[in-house]
PDB file of C-alpha atoms in Angstrom:
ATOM      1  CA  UNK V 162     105.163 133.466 103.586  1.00 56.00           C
ATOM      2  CA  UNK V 163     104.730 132.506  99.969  1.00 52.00           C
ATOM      3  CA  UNK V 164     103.923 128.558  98.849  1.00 49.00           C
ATOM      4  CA  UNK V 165     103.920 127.654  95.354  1.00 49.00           C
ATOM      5  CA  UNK V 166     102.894 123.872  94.614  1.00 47.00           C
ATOM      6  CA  UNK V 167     103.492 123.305  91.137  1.00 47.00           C
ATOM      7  CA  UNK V 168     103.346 119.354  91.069  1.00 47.00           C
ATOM      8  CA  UNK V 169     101.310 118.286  93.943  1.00 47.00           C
ATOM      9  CA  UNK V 170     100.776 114.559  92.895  1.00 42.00           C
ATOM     10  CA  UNK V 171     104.707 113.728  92.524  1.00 46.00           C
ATOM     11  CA  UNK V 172     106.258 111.551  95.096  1.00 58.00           C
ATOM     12  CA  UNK V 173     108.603 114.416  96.784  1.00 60.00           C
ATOM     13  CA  UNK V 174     112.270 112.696  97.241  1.00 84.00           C
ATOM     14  CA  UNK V 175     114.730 115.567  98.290  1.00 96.00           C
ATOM     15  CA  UNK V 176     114.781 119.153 100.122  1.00 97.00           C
ATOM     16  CA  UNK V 177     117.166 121.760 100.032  1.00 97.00           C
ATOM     17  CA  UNK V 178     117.058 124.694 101.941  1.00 98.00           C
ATOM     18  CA  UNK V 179     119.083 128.332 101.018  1.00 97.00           C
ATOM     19  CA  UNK V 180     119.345 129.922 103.898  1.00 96.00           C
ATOM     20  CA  UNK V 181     119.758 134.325 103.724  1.00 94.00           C
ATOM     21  CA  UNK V 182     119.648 136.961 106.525  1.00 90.00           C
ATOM     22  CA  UNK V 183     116.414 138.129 104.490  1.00 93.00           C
ATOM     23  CA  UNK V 184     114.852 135.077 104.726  1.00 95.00           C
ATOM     24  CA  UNK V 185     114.407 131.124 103.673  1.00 97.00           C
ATOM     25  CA  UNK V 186     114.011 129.444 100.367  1.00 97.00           C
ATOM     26  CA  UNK V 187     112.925 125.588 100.648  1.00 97.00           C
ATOM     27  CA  UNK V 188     113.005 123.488  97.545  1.00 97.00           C
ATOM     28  CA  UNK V 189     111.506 120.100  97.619  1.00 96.00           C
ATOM     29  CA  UNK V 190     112.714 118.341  94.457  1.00 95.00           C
ATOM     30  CA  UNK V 191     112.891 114.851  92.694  1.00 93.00           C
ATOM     31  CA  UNK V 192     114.716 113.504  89.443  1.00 88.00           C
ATOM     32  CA  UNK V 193     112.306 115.266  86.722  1.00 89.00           C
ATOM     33  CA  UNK V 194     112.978 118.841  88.892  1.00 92.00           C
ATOM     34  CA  UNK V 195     111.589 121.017  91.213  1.00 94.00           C
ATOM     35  CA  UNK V 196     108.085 120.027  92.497  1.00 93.00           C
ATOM     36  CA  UNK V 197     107.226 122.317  95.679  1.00 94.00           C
ATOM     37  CA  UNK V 198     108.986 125.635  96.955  1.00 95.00           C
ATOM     38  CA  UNK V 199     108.240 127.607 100.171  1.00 96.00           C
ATOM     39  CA  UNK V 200     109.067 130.994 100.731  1.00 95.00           C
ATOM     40  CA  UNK V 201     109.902 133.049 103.898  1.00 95.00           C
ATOM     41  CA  UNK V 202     110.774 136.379 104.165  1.00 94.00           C
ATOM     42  CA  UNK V 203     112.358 138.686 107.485  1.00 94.00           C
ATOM     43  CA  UNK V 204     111.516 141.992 108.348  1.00 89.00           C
ATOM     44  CA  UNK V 205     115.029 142.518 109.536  1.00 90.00           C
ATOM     45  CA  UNK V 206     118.501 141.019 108.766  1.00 89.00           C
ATOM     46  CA  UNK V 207     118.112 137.844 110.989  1.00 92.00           C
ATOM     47  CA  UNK V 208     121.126 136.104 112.865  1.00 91.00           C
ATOM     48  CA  UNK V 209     121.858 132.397 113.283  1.00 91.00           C
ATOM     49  CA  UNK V 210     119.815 132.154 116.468  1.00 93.00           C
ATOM     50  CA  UNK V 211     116.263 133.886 114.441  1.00 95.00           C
ATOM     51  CA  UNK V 212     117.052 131.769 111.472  1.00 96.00           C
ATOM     52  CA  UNK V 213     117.281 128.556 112.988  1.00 97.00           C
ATOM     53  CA  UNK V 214     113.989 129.507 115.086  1.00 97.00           C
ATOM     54  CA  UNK V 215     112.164 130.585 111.511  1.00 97.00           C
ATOM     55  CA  UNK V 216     113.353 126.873 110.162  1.00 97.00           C
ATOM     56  CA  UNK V 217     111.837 125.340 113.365  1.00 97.00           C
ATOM     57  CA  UNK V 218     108.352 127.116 112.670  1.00 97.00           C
ATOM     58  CA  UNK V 219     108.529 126.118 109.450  1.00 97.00           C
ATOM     59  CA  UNK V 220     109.164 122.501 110.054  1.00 96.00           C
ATOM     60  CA  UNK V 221     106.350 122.540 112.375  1.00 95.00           C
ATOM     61  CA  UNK V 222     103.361 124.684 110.422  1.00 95.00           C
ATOM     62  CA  UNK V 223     104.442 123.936 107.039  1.00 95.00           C
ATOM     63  CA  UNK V 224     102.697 120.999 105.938  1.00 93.00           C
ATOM     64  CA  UNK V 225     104.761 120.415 103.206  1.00 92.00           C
ATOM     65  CA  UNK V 226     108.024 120.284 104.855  1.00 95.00           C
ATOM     66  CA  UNK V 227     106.679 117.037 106.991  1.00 90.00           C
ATOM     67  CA  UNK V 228     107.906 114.373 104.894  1.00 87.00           C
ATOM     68  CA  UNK V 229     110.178 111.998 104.997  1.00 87.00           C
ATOM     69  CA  UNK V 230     113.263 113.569 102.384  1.00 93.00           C
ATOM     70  CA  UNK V 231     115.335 111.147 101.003  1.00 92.00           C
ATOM     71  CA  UNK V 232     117.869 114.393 101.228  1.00 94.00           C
ATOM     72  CA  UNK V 233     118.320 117.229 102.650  1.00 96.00           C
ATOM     73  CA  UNK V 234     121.110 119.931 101.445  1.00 97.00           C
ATOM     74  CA  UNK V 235     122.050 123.046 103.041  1.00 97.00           C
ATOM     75  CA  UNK V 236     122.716 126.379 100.594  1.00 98.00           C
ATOM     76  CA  UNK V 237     124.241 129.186 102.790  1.00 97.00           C
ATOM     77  CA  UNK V 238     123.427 132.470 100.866  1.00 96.00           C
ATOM     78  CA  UNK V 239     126.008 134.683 103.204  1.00 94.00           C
ATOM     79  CA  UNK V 240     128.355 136.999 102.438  1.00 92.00           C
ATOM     80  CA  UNK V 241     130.519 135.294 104.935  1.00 92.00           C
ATOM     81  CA  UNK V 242     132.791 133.479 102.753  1.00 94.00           C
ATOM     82  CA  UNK V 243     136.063 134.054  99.696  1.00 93.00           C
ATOM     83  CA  UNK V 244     137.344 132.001  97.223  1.00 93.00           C
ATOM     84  CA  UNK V 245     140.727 130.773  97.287  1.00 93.00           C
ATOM     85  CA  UNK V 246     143.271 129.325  94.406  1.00 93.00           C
ATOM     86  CA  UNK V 247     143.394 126.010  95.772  1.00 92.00           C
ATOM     87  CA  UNK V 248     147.446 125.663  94.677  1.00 90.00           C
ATOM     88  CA  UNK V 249     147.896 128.390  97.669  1.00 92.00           C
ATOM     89  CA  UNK V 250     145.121 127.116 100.528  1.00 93.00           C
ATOM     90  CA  UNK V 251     146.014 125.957 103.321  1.00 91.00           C
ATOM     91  CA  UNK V 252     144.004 124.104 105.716  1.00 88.00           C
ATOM     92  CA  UNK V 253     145.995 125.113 108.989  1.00 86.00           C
ATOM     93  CA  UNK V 254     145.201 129.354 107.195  1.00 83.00           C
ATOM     94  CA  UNK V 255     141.663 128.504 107.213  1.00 82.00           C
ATOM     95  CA  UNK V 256     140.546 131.207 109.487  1.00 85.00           C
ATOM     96  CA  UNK V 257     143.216 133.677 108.140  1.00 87.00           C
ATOM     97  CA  UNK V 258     141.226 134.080 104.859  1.00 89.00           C
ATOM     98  CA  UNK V 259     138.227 135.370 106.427  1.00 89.00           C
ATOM     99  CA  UNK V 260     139.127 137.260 109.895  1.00 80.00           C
ATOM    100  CA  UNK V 261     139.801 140.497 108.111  1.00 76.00           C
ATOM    101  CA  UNK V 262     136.875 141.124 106.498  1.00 73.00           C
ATOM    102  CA  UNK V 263     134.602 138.933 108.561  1.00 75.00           C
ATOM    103  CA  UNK V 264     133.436 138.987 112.132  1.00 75.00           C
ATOM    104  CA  UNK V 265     134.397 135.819 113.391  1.00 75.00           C
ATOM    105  CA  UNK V 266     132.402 134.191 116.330  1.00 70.00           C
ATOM    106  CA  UNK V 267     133.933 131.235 118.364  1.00 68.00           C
ATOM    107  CA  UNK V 268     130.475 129.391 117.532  1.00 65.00           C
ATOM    108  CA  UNK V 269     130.931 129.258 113.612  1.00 75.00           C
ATOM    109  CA  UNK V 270     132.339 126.554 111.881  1.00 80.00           C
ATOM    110  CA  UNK V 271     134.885 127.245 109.544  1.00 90.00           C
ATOM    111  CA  UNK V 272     133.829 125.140 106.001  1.00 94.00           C
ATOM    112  CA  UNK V 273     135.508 124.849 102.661  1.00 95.00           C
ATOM    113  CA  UNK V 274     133.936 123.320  99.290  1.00 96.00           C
ATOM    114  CA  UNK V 275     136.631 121.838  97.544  1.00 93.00           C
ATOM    115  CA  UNK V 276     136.482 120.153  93.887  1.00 84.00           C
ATOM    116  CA  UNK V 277     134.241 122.975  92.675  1.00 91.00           C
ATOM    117  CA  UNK V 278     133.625 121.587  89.195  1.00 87.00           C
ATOM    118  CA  UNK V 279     136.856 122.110  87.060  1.00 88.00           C
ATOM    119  CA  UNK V 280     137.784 125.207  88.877  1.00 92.00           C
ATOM    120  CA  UNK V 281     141.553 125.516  90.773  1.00 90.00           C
ATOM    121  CA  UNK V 282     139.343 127.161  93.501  1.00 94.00           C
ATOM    122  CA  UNK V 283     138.201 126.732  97.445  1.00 95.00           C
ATOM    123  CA  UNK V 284     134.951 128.358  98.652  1.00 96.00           C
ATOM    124  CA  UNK V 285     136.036 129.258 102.628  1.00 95.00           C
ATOM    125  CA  UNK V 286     133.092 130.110 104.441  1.00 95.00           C
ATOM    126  CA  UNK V 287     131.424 130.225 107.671  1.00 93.00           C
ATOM    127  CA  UNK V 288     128.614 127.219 108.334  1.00 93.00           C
ATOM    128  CA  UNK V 289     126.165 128.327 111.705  1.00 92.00           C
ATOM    129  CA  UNK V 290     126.531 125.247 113.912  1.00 91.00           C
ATOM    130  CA  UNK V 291     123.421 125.749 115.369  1.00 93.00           C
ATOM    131  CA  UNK V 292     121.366 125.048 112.246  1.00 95.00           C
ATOM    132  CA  UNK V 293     123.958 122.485 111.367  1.00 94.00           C
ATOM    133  CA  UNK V 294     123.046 120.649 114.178  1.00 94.00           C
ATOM    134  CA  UNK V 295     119.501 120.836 114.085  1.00 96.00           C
ATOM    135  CA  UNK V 296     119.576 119.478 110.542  1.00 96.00           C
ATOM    136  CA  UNK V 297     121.807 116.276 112.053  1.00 95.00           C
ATOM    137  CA  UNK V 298     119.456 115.447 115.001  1.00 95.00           C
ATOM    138  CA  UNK V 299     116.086 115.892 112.258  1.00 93.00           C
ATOM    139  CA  UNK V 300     117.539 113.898 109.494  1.00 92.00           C
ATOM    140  CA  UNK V 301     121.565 112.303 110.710  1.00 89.00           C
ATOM    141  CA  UNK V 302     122.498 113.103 107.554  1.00 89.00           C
ATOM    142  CA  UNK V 303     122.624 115.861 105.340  1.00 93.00           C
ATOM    143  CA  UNK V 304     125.084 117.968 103.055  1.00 95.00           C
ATOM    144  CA  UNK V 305     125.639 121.251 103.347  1.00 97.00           C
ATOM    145  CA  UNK V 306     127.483 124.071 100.239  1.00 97.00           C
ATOM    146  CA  UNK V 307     127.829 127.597 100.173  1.00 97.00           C
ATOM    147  CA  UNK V 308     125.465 129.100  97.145  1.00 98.00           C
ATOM    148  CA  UNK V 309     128.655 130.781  95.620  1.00 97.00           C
ATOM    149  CA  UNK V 310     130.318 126.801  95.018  1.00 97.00           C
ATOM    150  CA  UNK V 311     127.474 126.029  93.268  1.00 96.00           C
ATOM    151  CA  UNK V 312     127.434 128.949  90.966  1.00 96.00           C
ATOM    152  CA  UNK V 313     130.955 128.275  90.258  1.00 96.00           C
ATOM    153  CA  UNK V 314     130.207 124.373  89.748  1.00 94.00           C
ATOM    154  CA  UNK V 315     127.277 124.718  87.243  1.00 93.00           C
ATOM    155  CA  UNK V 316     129.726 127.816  85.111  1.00 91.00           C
ATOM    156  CA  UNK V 317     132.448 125.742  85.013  1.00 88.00           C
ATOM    157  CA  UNK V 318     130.566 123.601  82.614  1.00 84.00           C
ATOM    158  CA  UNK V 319     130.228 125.942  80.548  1.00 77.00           C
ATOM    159  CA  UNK V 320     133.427 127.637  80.023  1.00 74.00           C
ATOM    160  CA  UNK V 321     133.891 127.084  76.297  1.00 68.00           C
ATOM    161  CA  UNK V 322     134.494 131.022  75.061  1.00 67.00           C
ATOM    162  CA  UNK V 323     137.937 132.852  75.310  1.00 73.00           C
ATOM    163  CA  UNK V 324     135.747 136.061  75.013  1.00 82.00           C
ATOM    164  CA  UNK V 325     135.362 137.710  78.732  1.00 91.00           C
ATOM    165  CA  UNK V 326     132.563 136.837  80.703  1.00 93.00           C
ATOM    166  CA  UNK V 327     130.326 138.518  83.730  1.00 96.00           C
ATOM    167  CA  UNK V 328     127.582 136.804  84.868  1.00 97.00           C
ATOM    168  CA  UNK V 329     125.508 138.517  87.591  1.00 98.00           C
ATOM    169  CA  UNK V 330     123.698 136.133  90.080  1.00 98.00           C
ATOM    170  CA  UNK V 331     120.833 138.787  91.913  1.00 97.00           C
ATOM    171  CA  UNK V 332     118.906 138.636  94.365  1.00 94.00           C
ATOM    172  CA  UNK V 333     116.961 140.816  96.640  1.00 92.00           C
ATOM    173  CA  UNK V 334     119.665 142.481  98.731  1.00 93.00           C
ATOM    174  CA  UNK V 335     122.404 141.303  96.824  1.00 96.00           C
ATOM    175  CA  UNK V 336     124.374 140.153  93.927  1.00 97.00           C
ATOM    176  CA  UNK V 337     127.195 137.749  92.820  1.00 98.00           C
ATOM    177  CA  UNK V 338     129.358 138.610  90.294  1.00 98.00           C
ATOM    178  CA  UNK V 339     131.610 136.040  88.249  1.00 97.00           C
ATOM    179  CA  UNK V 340     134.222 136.661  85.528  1.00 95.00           C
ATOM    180  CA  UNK V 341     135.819 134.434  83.509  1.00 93.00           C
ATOM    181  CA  UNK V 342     138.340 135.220  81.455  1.00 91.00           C
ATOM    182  CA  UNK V 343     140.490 133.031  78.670  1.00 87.00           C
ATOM    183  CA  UNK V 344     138.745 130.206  79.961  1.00 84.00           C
ATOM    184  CA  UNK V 345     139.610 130.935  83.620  1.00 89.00           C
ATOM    185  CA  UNK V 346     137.833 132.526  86.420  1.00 93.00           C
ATOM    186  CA  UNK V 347     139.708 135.543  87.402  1.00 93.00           C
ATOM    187  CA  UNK V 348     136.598 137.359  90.100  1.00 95.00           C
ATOM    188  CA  UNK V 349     134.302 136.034  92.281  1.00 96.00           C
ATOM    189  CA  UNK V 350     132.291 138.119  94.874  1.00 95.00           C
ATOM    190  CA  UNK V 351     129.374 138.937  96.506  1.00 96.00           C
ATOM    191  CA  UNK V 352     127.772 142.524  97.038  1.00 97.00           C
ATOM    192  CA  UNK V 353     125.121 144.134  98.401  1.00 96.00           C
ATOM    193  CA  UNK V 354     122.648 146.364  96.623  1.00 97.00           C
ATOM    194  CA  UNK V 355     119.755 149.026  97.424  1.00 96.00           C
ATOM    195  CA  UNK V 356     119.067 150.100  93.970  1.00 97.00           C
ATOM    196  CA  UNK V 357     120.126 149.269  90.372  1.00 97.00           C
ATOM    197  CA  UNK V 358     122.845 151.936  90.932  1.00 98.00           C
ATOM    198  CA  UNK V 359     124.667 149.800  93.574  1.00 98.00           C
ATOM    199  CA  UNK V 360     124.759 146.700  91.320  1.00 98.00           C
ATOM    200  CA  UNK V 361     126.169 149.180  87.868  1.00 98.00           C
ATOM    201  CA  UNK V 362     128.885 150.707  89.983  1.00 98.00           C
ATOM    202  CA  UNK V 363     130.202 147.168  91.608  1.00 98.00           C
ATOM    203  CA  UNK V 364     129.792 145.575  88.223  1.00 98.00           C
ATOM    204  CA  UNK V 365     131.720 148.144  86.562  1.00 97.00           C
ATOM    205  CA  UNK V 366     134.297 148.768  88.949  1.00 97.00           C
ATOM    206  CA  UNK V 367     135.749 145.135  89.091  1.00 97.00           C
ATOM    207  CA  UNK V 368     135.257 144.770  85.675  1.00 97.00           C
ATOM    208  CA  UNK V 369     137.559 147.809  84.899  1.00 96.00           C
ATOM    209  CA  UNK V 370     139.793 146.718  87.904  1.00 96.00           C
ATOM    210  CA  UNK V 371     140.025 143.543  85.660  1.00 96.00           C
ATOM    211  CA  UNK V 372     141.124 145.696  82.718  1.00 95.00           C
ATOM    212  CA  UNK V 373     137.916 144.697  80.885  1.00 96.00           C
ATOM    213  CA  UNK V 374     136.646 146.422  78.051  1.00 96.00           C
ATOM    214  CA  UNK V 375     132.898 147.484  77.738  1.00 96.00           C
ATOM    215  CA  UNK V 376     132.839 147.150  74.396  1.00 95.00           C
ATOM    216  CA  UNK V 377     134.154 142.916  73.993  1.00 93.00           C
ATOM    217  CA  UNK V 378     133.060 141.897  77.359  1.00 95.00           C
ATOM    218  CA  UNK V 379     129.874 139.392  77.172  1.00 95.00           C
ATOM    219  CA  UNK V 380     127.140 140.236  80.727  1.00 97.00           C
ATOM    220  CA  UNK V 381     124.423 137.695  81.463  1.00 97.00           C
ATOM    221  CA  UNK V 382     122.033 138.497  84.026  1.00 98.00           C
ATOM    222  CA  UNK V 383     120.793 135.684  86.047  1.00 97.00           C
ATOM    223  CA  UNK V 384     117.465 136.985  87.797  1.00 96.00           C
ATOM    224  CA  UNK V 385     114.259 135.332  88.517  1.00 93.00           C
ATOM    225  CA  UNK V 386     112.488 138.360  87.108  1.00 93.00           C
ATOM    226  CA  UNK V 387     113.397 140.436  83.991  1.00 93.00           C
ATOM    227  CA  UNK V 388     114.166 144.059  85.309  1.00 93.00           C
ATOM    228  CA  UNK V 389     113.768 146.498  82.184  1.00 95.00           C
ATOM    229  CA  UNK V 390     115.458 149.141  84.332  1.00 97.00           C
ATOM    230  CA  UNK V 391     118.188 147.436  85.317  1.00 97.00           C
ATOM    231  CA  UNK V 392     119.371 145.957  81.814  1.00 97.00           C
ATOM    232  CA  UNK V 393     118.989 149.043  80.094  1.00 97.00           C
ATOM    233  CA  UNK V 394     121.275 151.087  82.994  1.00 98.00           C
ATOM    234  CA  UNK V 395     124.068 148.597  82.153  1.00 98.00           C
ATOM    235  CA  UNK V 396     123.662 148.324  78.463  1.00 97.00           C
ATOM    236  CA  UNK V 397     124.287 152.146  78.516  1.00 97.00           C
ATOM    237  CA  UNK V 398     127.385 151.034  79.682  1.00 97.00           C
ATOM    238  CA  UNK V 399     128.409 147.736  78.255  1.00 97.00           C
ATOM    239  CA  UNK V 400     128.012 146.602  74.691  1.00 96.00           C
ATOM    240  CA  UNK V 401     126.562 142.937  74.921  1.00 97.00           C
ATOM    241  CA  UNK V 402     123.874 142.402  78.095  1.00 97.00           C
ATOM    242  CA  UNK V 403     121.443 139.452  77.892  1.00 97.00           C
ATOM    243  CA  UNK V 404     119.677 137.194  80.271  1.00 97.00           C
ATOM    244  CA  UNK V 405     120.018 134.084  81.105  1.00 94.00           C
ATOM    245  CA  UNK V 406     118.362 131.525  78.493  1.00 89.00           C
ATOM    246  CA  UNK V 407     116.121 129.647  81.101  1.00 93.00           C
ATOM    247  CA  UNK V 408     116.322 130.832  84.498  1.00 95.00           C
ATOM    248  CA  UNK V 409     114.178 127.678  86.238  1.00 94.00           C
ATOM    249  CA  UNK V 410     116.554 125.570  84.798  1.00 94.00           C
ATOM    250  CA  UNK V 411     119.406 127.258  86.025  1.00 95.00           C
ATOM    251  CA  UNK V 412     117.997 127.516  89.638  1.00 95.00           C
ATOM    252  CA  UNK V 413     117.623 123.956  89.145  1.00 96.00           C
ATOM    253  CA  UNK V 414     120.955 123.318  88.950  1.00 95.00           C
ATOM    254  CA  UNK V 415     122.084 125.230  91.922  1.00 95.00           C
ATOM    255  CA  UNK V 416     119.363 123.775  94.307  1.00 95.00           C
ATOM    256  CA  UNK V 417     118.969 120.555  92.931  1.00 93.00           C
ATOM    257  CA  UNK V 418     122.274 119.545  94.237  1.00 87.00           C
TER     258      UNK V 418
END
């Protein structure tokens, strides 16, 4: 468990919690930006049932987290989800677009994030109604996202450049990868990762699946941490990498919803 208080004496307004199989992420947040943030990691990939019993401890030893949030959001961090055009979705096909590369239990609800910023795009995805319903019986009401809407809310922004575009979103286990391309978004996934080799080899194989080219294509690496190993793997490989300008800021954005 890891706490960092970096504003103590603000008056705390909002929470948002992202929820992973390795582990929570709480962000306690008001208008001028993140104040608190609490920190849990598994030992194992958890399921529904252990995550929802790792929020309960923390709601109950955490003094932090006892406080009466003026909101409380939701962030599933799951690999449980795909993005549809939204000029082809259906809502009757919701299922369809994740039962063949998903396990589907008759417990999950089926969710959708629509209006994702300017974006002709749906994020399907699969909400666990058992931590759903704890957070309605703890606070009535509450909103809930999948992390990969927000990415794609806070980008399409920022879609000004008809140069291509990969930005890669990592974390510990895994990694989202977004390309725009002309000014549209033409990939959006999620992968896992083990080593730096995982993330070069998915990053370069649906970039060249996109017919990108190495040499025009712009990569920005969104990471909490600069990795010196990592950037200089994929600049042997791709002409323009860079970081992120100001990576609390851009968590900010995500989490702050």
């Amino acid at each position: 468990m890891q706490l960092t208080t970096t504003s103590p004496n603000d008056t705390i307004k909002k929470l948002s919690v992202l929820i992973h199989q390795d582990g929570l992420s709480f962000y306690i947040y008001n208008s001028s930006g993140i104040l608190d943030t609490l920190h849990k990691e598994f030992k194992h990939p958890a399921n529904a049932i252990e995550i929802l019993q790792s929020i309960e401890d923390c709601f109950k030893e955490e003094a932090i987290l006892d406080a009466a949030f003026a909101k409380a959001t939701l962030l599933y961090d799951h690999n449980i989800f795909t993005s549809v055009p939204a000029s082809i979705y259906k809502e009757d096909q919701g299922i369809d677009y994740l039962k063949y590369n998903s396990r589907i239990l008759e417990t999950d609800v089926l969710s959708v994030d629509q209006h994702i910023g300017t974006l002709d795009v749906h994020t399907v995805y699969i909400a666990f109604s058992n931590i759903n319903n704890y957070f309605f019986e703890k606070y009535g009401s509450y909103e809930y996202f999948h992390y990969s809407s927000r990415i794609l809310e806070l980008r399409s922004k920022e879609i000004t450049a008809l140069q291509p575009q990969v930005y890669l979103d990592i974390k510990k286990s895994h990694f989202y990868l977004t390309i725009f391309n002309n000014g549209k978004l033409v990939a959006h996934n999620l992968f896992p990762h083990d080593a730096i080799e995982d993330i070069l080899y998915y990053t370069m194989f649906t970039t060249h699946h996109n017919s990108l080219d190495p040499e025009t294509m712009k990569m920005i690496l969104c990471v909490e941490q600069k990795q010196e190993e990592l950037f200089d793997l994929l600049y042997t490989y791709v002409r323009y990498v860079s970081y992120v300008e100001d990576y609390p800021n851009y968590l900010e954005q995500i989490v702050c919803v």
